[in-house]
PDB file of N, CA and C in Angstrom:
ATOM      1  N   UNK R   1      53.704 164.142-181.578  1.00  0.00           N
ATOM      2  CA  UNK R   1      53.751 162.695-181.380  1.00  0.00           C
ATOM      3  C   UNK R   1      54.977 162.135-182.081  1.00  0.00           C
ATOM      4  N   UNK R   2      55.602 161.132-181.467  1.00  0.00           N
ATOM      5  CA  UNK R   2      56.789 160.534-182.088  1.00  0.00           C
ATOM      6  C   UNK R   2      56.421 159.760-183.354  1.00  0.00           C
ATOM      7  N   UNK R   3      57.388 159.646-184.257  1.00  0.00           N
ATOM      8  CA  UNK R   3      57.190 158.871-185.481  1.00  0.00           C
ATOM      9  C   UNK R   3      56.880 157.428-185.131  1.00  0.00           C
ATOM     10  N   UNK R   4      55.911 156.846-185.806  1.00  0.00           N
ATOM     11  CA  UNK R   4      55.527 155.457-185.557  1.00  0.00           C
ATOM     12  C   UNK R   4      56.729 154.550-185.836  1.00  0.00           C
ATOM     13  N   UNK R   5      57.010 153.664-184.882  1.00  0.00           N
ATOM     14  CA  UNK R   5      58.103 152.714-185.031  1.00  0.00           C
ATOM     15  C   UNK R   5      59.445 153.235-184.547  1.00  0.00           C
ATOM     16  N   UNK R   6      59.538 154.522-184.217  1.00  0.00           N
ATOM     17  CA  UNK R   6      60.802 155.081-183.736  1.00  0.00           C
ATOM     18  C   UNK R   6      61.084 154.582-182.327  1.00  0.00           C
ATOM     19  N   UNK R   7      62.330 154.736-181.883  1.00  0.00           N
ATOM     20  CA  UNK R   7      62.678 154.311-180.526  1.00  0.00           C
ATOM     21  C   UNK R   7      61.851 155.086-179.500  1.00  0.00           C
ATOM     22  N   UNK R   8      61.647 156.363-179.758  1.00  0.00           N
ATOM     23  CA  UNK R   8      60.835 157.176-178.843  1.00  0.00           C
ATOM     24  C   UNK R   8      59.429 156.609-178.749  1.00  0.00           C
ATOM     25  N   UNK R   9      58.825 156.273-179.878  1.00  0.00           N
ATOM     26  CA  UNK R   9      57.471 155.709-179.883  1.00  0.00           C
ATOM     27  C   UNK R   9      57.435 154.375-179.138  1.00  0.00           C
ATOM     28  N   UNK R  10      58.472 153.566-179.297  1.00  0.00           N
ATOM     29  CA  UNK R  10      58.538 152.281-178.609  1.00  0.00           C
ATOM     30  C   UNK R  10      58.625 152.474-177.095  1.00  0.00           C
ATOM     31  N   UNK R  11      59.443 153.437-176.669  1.00  0.00           N
ATOM     32  CA  UNK R  11      59.596 153.696-175.234  1.00  0.00           C
ATOM     33  C   UNK R  11      58.301 154.257-174.653  1.00  0.00           C
ATOM     34  N   UNK R  12      57.651 155.166-175.366  1.00  0.00           N
ATOM     35  CA  UNK R  12      56.373 155.727-174.897  1.00  0.00           C
ATOM     36  C   UNK R  12      55.352 154.605-174.724  1.00  0.00           C
ATOM     37  N   UNK R  13      55.286 153.696-175.681  1.00  0.00           N
ATOM     38  CA  UNK R  13      54.347 152.568-175.584  1.00  0.00           C
ATOM     39  C   UNK R  13      54.667 151.707-174.367  1.00  0.00           C
ATOM     40  N   UNK R  14      55.948 151.483-174.108  1.00  0.00           N
ATOM     41  CA  UNK R  14      56.348 150.693-172.933  1.00  0.00           C
ATOM     42  C   UNK R  14      55.944 151.396-171.641  1.00  0.00           C
ATOM     43  N   UNK R  15      56.135 152.707-171.601  1.00  0.00           N
ATOM     44  CA  UNK R  15      55.821 153.478-170.395  1.00  0.00           C
ATOM     45  C   UNK R  15      54.323 153.571-170.154  1.00  0.00           C
ATOM     46  N   UNK R  16      53.526 153.403-171.201  1.00  0.00           N
ATOM     47  CA  UNK R  16      52.079 153.486-171.064  1.00  0.00           C
ATOM     48  C   UNK R  16      51.448 152.161-170.651  1.00  0.00           C
ATOM     49  N   UNK R  17      52.227 151.097-170.601  1.00  0.00           N
ATOM     50  CA  UNK R  17      51.693 149.817-170.142  1.00  0.00           C
ATOM     51  C   UNK R  17      51.266 149.953-168.678  1.00  0.00           C
ATOM     52  N   UNK R  18      50.335 149.129-168.260  1.00  0.00           N
ATOM     53  CA  UNK R  18      49.803 149.193-166.894  1.00  0.00           C
ATOM     54  C   UNK R  18      50.923 149.149-165.853  1.00  0.00           C
ATOM     55  N   UNK R  19      51.870 148.242-166.023  1.00  0.00           N
ATOM     56  CA  UNK R  19      52.968 148.104-165.066  1.00  0.00           C
ATOM     57  C   UNK R  19      54.169 148.950-165.383  1.00  0.00           C
ATOM     58  N   UNK R  20      54.109 149.727-166.467  1.00  0.00           N
ATOM     59  CA  UNK R  20      55.232 150.556-166.858  1.00  0.00           C
ATOM     60  C   UNK R  20      56.366 149.723-167.427  1.00  0.00           C
ATOM     61  N   UNK R  21      57.580 150.240-167.318  1.00  0.00           N
ATOM     62  CA  UNK R  21      58.752 149.547-167.838  1.00  0.00           C
ATOM     63  C   UNK R  21      59.932 149.787-166.912  1.00  0.00           C
ATOM     64  N   UNK R  22      60.744 148.766-166.759  1.00  0.00           N
ATOM     65  CA  UNK R  22      61.939 148.906-165.923  1.00  0.00           C
ATOM     66  C   UNK R  22      63.029 149.607-166.719  1.00  0.00           C
ATOM     67  N   UNK R  23      64.004 150.128-165.993  1.00  0.00           N
ATOM     68  CA  UNK R  23      65.120 150.810-166.629  1.00  0.00           C
ATOM     69  C   UNK R  23      65.860 149.874-167.578  1.00  0.00           C
ATOM     70  N   UNK R  24      66.052 148.624-167.177  1.00  0.00           N
ATOM     71  CA  UNK R  24      66.770 147.682-168.041  1.00  0.00           C
ATOM     72  C   UNK R  24      65.991 147.388-169.324  1.00  0.00           C
ATOM     73  N   UNK R  25      64.668 147.306-169.254  1.00  0.00           N
ATOM     74  CA  UNK R  25      63.848 147.093-170.460  1.00  0.00           C
ATOM     75  C   UNK R  25      63.991 148.275-171.419  1.00  0.00           C
ATOM     76  N   UNK R  26      63.947 149.463-170.856  1.00  0.00           N
ATOM     77  CA  UNK R  26      64.041 150.676-171.662  1.00  0.00           C
ATOM     78  C   UNK R  26      65.426 150.797-172.287  1.00  0.00           C
ATOM     79  N   UNK R  27      66.459 150.512-171.501  1.00  0.00           N
ATOM     80  CA  UNK R  27      67.827 150.574-172.009  1.00  0.00           C
ATOM     81  C   UNK R  27      68.019 149.585-173.156  1.00  0.00           C
ATOM     82  N   UNK R  28      67.443 148.395-173.044  1.00  0.00           N
ATOM     83  CA  UNK R  28      67.559 147.384-174.092  1.00  0.00           C
ATOM     84  C   UNK R  28      66.874 147.870-175.373  1.00  0.00           C
ATOM     85  N   UNK R  29      65.691 148.465-175.244  1.00  0.00           N
ATOM     86  CA  UNK R  29      64.958 148.966-176.406  1.00  0.00           C
ATOM     87  C   UNK R  29      65.703 150.120-177.079  1.00  0.00           C
ATOM     88  N   UNK R  30      66.221 151.040-176.268  1.00  0.00           N
ATOM     89  CA  UNK R  30      66.917 152.205-176.799  1.00  0.00           C
ATOM     90  C   UNK R  30      68.328 151.868-177.263  1.00  0.00           C
ATOM     91  N   UNK R  31      68.909 150.798-176.714  1.00  0.00           N
ATOM     92  CA  UNK R  31      70.285 150.469-177.051  1.00  0.00           C
ATOM     93  C   UNK R  31      71.259 151.492-176.502  1.00  0.00           C
ATOM     94  N   UNK R  32      70.913 152.073-175.373  1.00  0.00           N
ATOM     95  CA  UNK R  32      71.732 153.130-174.776  1.00  0.00           C
ATOM     96  C   UNK R  32      71.982 152.840-173.298  1.00  0.00           C
ATOM     97  N   UNK R  33      72.802 153.715-172.669  1.00  0.00           N
ATOM     98  CA  UNK R  33      73.130 153.558-171.270  1.00  0.00           C
ATOM     99  C   UNK R  33      72.186 154.373-170.396  1.00  0.00           C
ATOM    100  N   UNK R  34      72.326 154.185-169.064  1.00  0.00           N
ATOM    101  CA  UNK R  34      71.429 154.852-168.107  1.00  0.00           C
ATOM    102  C   UNK R  34      71.414 156.360-168.270  1.00  0.00           C
ATOM    103  N   UNK R  35      72.589 156.975-168.388  1.00  0.00           N
ATOM    104  CA  UNK R  35      72.639 158.434-168.449  1.00  0.00           C
ATOM    105  C   UNK R  35      71.936 158.971-169.699  1.00  0.00           C
ATOM    106  N   UNK R  36      71.933 158.210-170.783  1.00  0.00           N
ATOM    107  CA  UNK R  36      71.232 158.619-171.992  1.00  0.00           C
ATOM    108  C   UNK R  36      69.730 158.599-171.760  1.00  0.00           C
ATOM    109  N   UNK R  37      69.250 157.578-171.056  1.00  0.00           N
ATOM    110  CA  UNK R  37      67.821 157.485-170.748  1.00  0.00           C
ATOM    111  C   UNK R  37      67.395 158.641-169.858  1.00  0.00           C
ATOM    112  N   UNK R  38      68.209 158.977-168.870  1.00  0.00           N
ATOM    113  CA  UNK R  38      67.856 160.091-167.984  1.00  0.00           C
ATOM    114  C   UNK R  38      67.732 161.390-168.774  1.00  0.00           C
ATOM    115  N   UNK R  39      68.641 161.609-169.709  1.00  0.00           N
ATOM    116  CA  UNK R  39      68.567 162.795-170.564  1.00  0.00           C
ATOM    117  C   UNK R  39      67.330 162.771-171.441  1.00  0.00           C
ATOM    118  N   UNK R  40      66.992 161.605-171.955  1.00  0.00           N
ATOM    119  CA  UNK R  40      65.789 161.427-172.761  1.00  0.00           C
ATOM    120  C   UNK R  40      64.552 161.786-171.952  1.00  0.00           C
ATOM    121  N   UNK R  41      64.499 161.324-170.699  1.00  0.00           N
ATOM    122  CA  UNK R  41      63.345 161.600-169.841  1.00  0.00           C
ATOM    123  C   UNK R  41      63.242 163.088-169.540  1.00  0.00           C
ATOM    124  N   UNK R  42      64.378 163.706-169.246  1.00  0.00           N
ATOM    125  CA  UNK R  42      64.381 165.125-168.890  1.00  0.00           C
ATOM    126  C   UNK R  42      64.084 166.010-170.102  1.00  0.00           C
ATOM    127  N   UNK R  43      64.468 165.563-171.282  1.00  0.00           N
ATOM    128  CA  UNK R  43      64.290 166.382-172.474  1.00  0.00           C
ATOM    129  C   UNK R  43      63.062 166.027-173.286  1.00  0.00           C
ATOM    130  N   UNK R  44      63.144 164.954-174.030  1.00  0.00           N
ATOM    131  CA  UNK R  44      62.093 164.592-174.991  1.00  0.00           C
ATOM    132  C   UNK R  44      60.743 164.349-174.330  1.00  0.00           C
ATOM    133  N   UNK R  45      60.728 163.619-173.241  1.00  0.00           N
ATOM    134  CA  UNK R  45      59.452 163.303-172.601  1.00  0.00           C
ATOM    135  C   UNK R  45      58.810 164.555-172.007  1.00  0.00           C
ATOM    136  N   UNK R  46      59.625 165.400-171.413  1.00  0.00           N
ATOM    137  CA  UNK R  46      59.102 166.634-170.828  1.00  0.00           C
ATOM    138  C   UNK R  46      58.570 167.567-171.912  1.00  0.00           C
ATOM    139  N   UNK R  47      59.305 167.688-173.018  1.00  0.00           N
ATOM    140  CA  UNK R  47      58.864 168.539-174.127  1.00  0.00           C
ATOM    141  C   UNK R  47      57.556 168.029-174.729  1.00  0.00           C
ATOM    142  N   UNK R  48      57.383 166.710-174.731  1.00  0.00           N
ATOM    143  CA  UNK R  48      56.166 166.116-175.287  1.00  0.00           C
ATOM    144  C   UNK R  48      54.990 166.237-174.318  1.00  0.00           C
ATOM    145  N   UNK R  49      55.248 166.716-173.107  1.00  0.00           N
ATOM    146  CA  UNK R  49      54.174 166.923-172.140  1.00  0.00           C
ATOM    147  C   UNK R  49      53.825 165.705-171.320  1.00  0.00           C
ATOM    148  N   UNK R  50      54.696 164.701-171.321  1.00  0.00           N
ATOM    149  CA  UNK R  50      54.454 163.494-170.539  1.00  0.00           C
ATOM    150  C   UNK R  50      55.001 163.667-169.119  1.00  0.00           C
ATOM    151  N   UNK R  51      54.178 163.358-168.134  1.00  0.00           N
ATOM    152  CA  UNK R  51      54.630 163.341-166.744  1.00  0.00           C
ATOM    153  C   UNK R  51      54.987 161.895-166.412  1.00  0.00           C
ATOM    154  N   UNK R  52      56.256 161.643-166.193  1.00  0.00           N
ATOM    155  CA  UNK R  52      56.732 160.285-165.951  1.00  0.00           C
ATOM    156  C   UNK R  52      56.796 160.028-164.453  1.00  0.00           C
ATOM    157  N   UNK R  53      56.179 158.929-164.054  1.00  0.00           N
ATOM    158  CA  UNK R  53      56.167 158.506-162.653  1.00  0.00           C
ATOM    159  C   UNK R  53      57.245 157.440-162.477  1.00  0.00           C
ATOM    160  N   UNK R  54      58.010 157.553-161.407  1.00  0.00           N
ATOM    161  CA  UNK R  54      59.043 156.580-161.103  1.00  0.00           C
ATOM    162  C   UNK R  54      58.729 155.942-159.763  1.00  0.00           C
ATOM    163  N   UNK R  55      58.821 154.622-159.688  1.00  0.00           N
ATOM    164  CA  UNK R  55      58.581 153.936-158.428  1.00  0.00           C
ATOM    165  C   UNK R  55      59.433 152.678-158.366  1.00  0.00           C
ATOM    166  N   UNK R  56      59.629 152.179-157.154  1.00  0.00           N
ATOM    167  CA  UNK R  56      60.416 150.970-156.964  1.00  0.00           C
ATOM    168  C   UNK R  56      59.628 150.019-156.082  1.00  0.00           C
ATOM    169  N   UNK R  57      59.090 148.946-156.675  1.00  0.00           N
ATOM    170  CA  UNK R  57      58.340 147.974-155.880  1.00  0.00           C
ATOM    171  C   UNK R  57      59.258 147.302-154.851  1.00  0.00           C
ATOM    172  N   UNK R  58      58.693 146.814-153.769  1.00  0.00           N
ATOM    173  CA  UNK R  58      59.482 146.145-152.740  1.00  0.00           C
ATOM    174  C   UNK R  58      60.326 145.035-153.364  1.00  0.00           C
ATOM    175  N   UNK R  59      61.637 145.163-153.219  1.00  0.00           N
ATOM    176  CA  UNK R  59      62.546 144.148-153.726  1.00  0.00           C
ATOM    177  C   UNK R  59      62.657 144.114-155.231  1.00  0.00           C
ATOM    178  N   UNK R  60      62.049 145.066-155.919  1.00  0.00           N
ATOM    179  CA  UNK R  60      62.060 145.071-157.378  1.00  0.00           C
ATOM    180  C   UNK R  60      62.960 146.134-157.960  1.00  0.00           C
ATOM    181  N   UNK R  61      62.939 146.214-159.262  1.00  0.00           N
ATOM    182  CA  UNK R  61      63.758 147.177-159.994  1.00  0.00           C
ATOM    183  C   UNK R  61      62.967 148.463-160.218  1.00  0.00           C
ATOM    184  N   UNK R  62      63.674 149.592-160.257  1.00  0.00           N
ATOM    185  CA  UNK R  62      63.031 150.879-160.510  1.00  0.00           C
ATOM    186  C   UNK R  62      62.220 150.775-161.801  1.00  0.00           C
ATOM    187  N   UNK R  63      61.011 151.294-161.754  1.00  0.00           N
ATOM    188  CA  UNK R  63      60.076 151.209-162.871  1.00  0.00           C
ATOM    189  C   UNK R  63      59.546 152.601-163.184  1.00  0.00           C
ATOM    190  N   UNK R  64      59.304 152.854-164.449  1.00  0.00           N
ATOM    191  CA  UNK R  64      58.802 154.151-164.904  1.00  0.00           C
ATOM    192  C   UNK R  64      57.483 153.938-165.629  1.00  0.00           C
ATOM    193  N   UNK R  65      56.597 154.943-165.525  1.00  0.00           N
ATOM    194  CA  UNK R  65      55.274 154.816-166.126  1.00  0.00           C
ATOM    195  C   UNK R  65      54.733 156.206-166.428  1.00  0.00           C
ATOM    196  N   UNK R  66      53.935 156.308-167.494  1.00  0.00           N
ATOM    197  CA  UNK R  66      53.213 157.544-167.794  1.00  0.00           C
ATOM    198  C   UNK R  66      51.743 157.194-167.987  1.00  0.00           C
ATOM    199  N   UNK R  67      50.886 158.162-167.681  1.00  0.00           N
ATOM    200  CA  UNK R  67      49.455 157.974-167.914  1.00  0.00           C
ATOM    201  C   UNK R  67      49.170 158.232-169.367  1.00  0.00           C
ATOM    202  N   UNK R  68      48.191 157.529-169.906  1.00  0.00           N
ATOM    203  CA  UNK R  68      47.837 157.669-171.325  1.00  0.00           C
ATOM    204  C   UNK R  68      47.175 158.975-171.601  1.00  0.00           C
TER     205      UNK R  68
END
């Protein structure tokens, strides 16, 4: 489990929300660019055993979510 209060813990909490989190919300929290987030998803989230779902609502921004 990520350290409480760490950026990873904050992002995991955002992804566990019912509606998930948009890429821009996650980028703002992490203070990083898109390519850094993609690496984070491919590395840290996968190693932690989280299956991340990606979807794009009609006319909306790409959103990511994980099951609790």
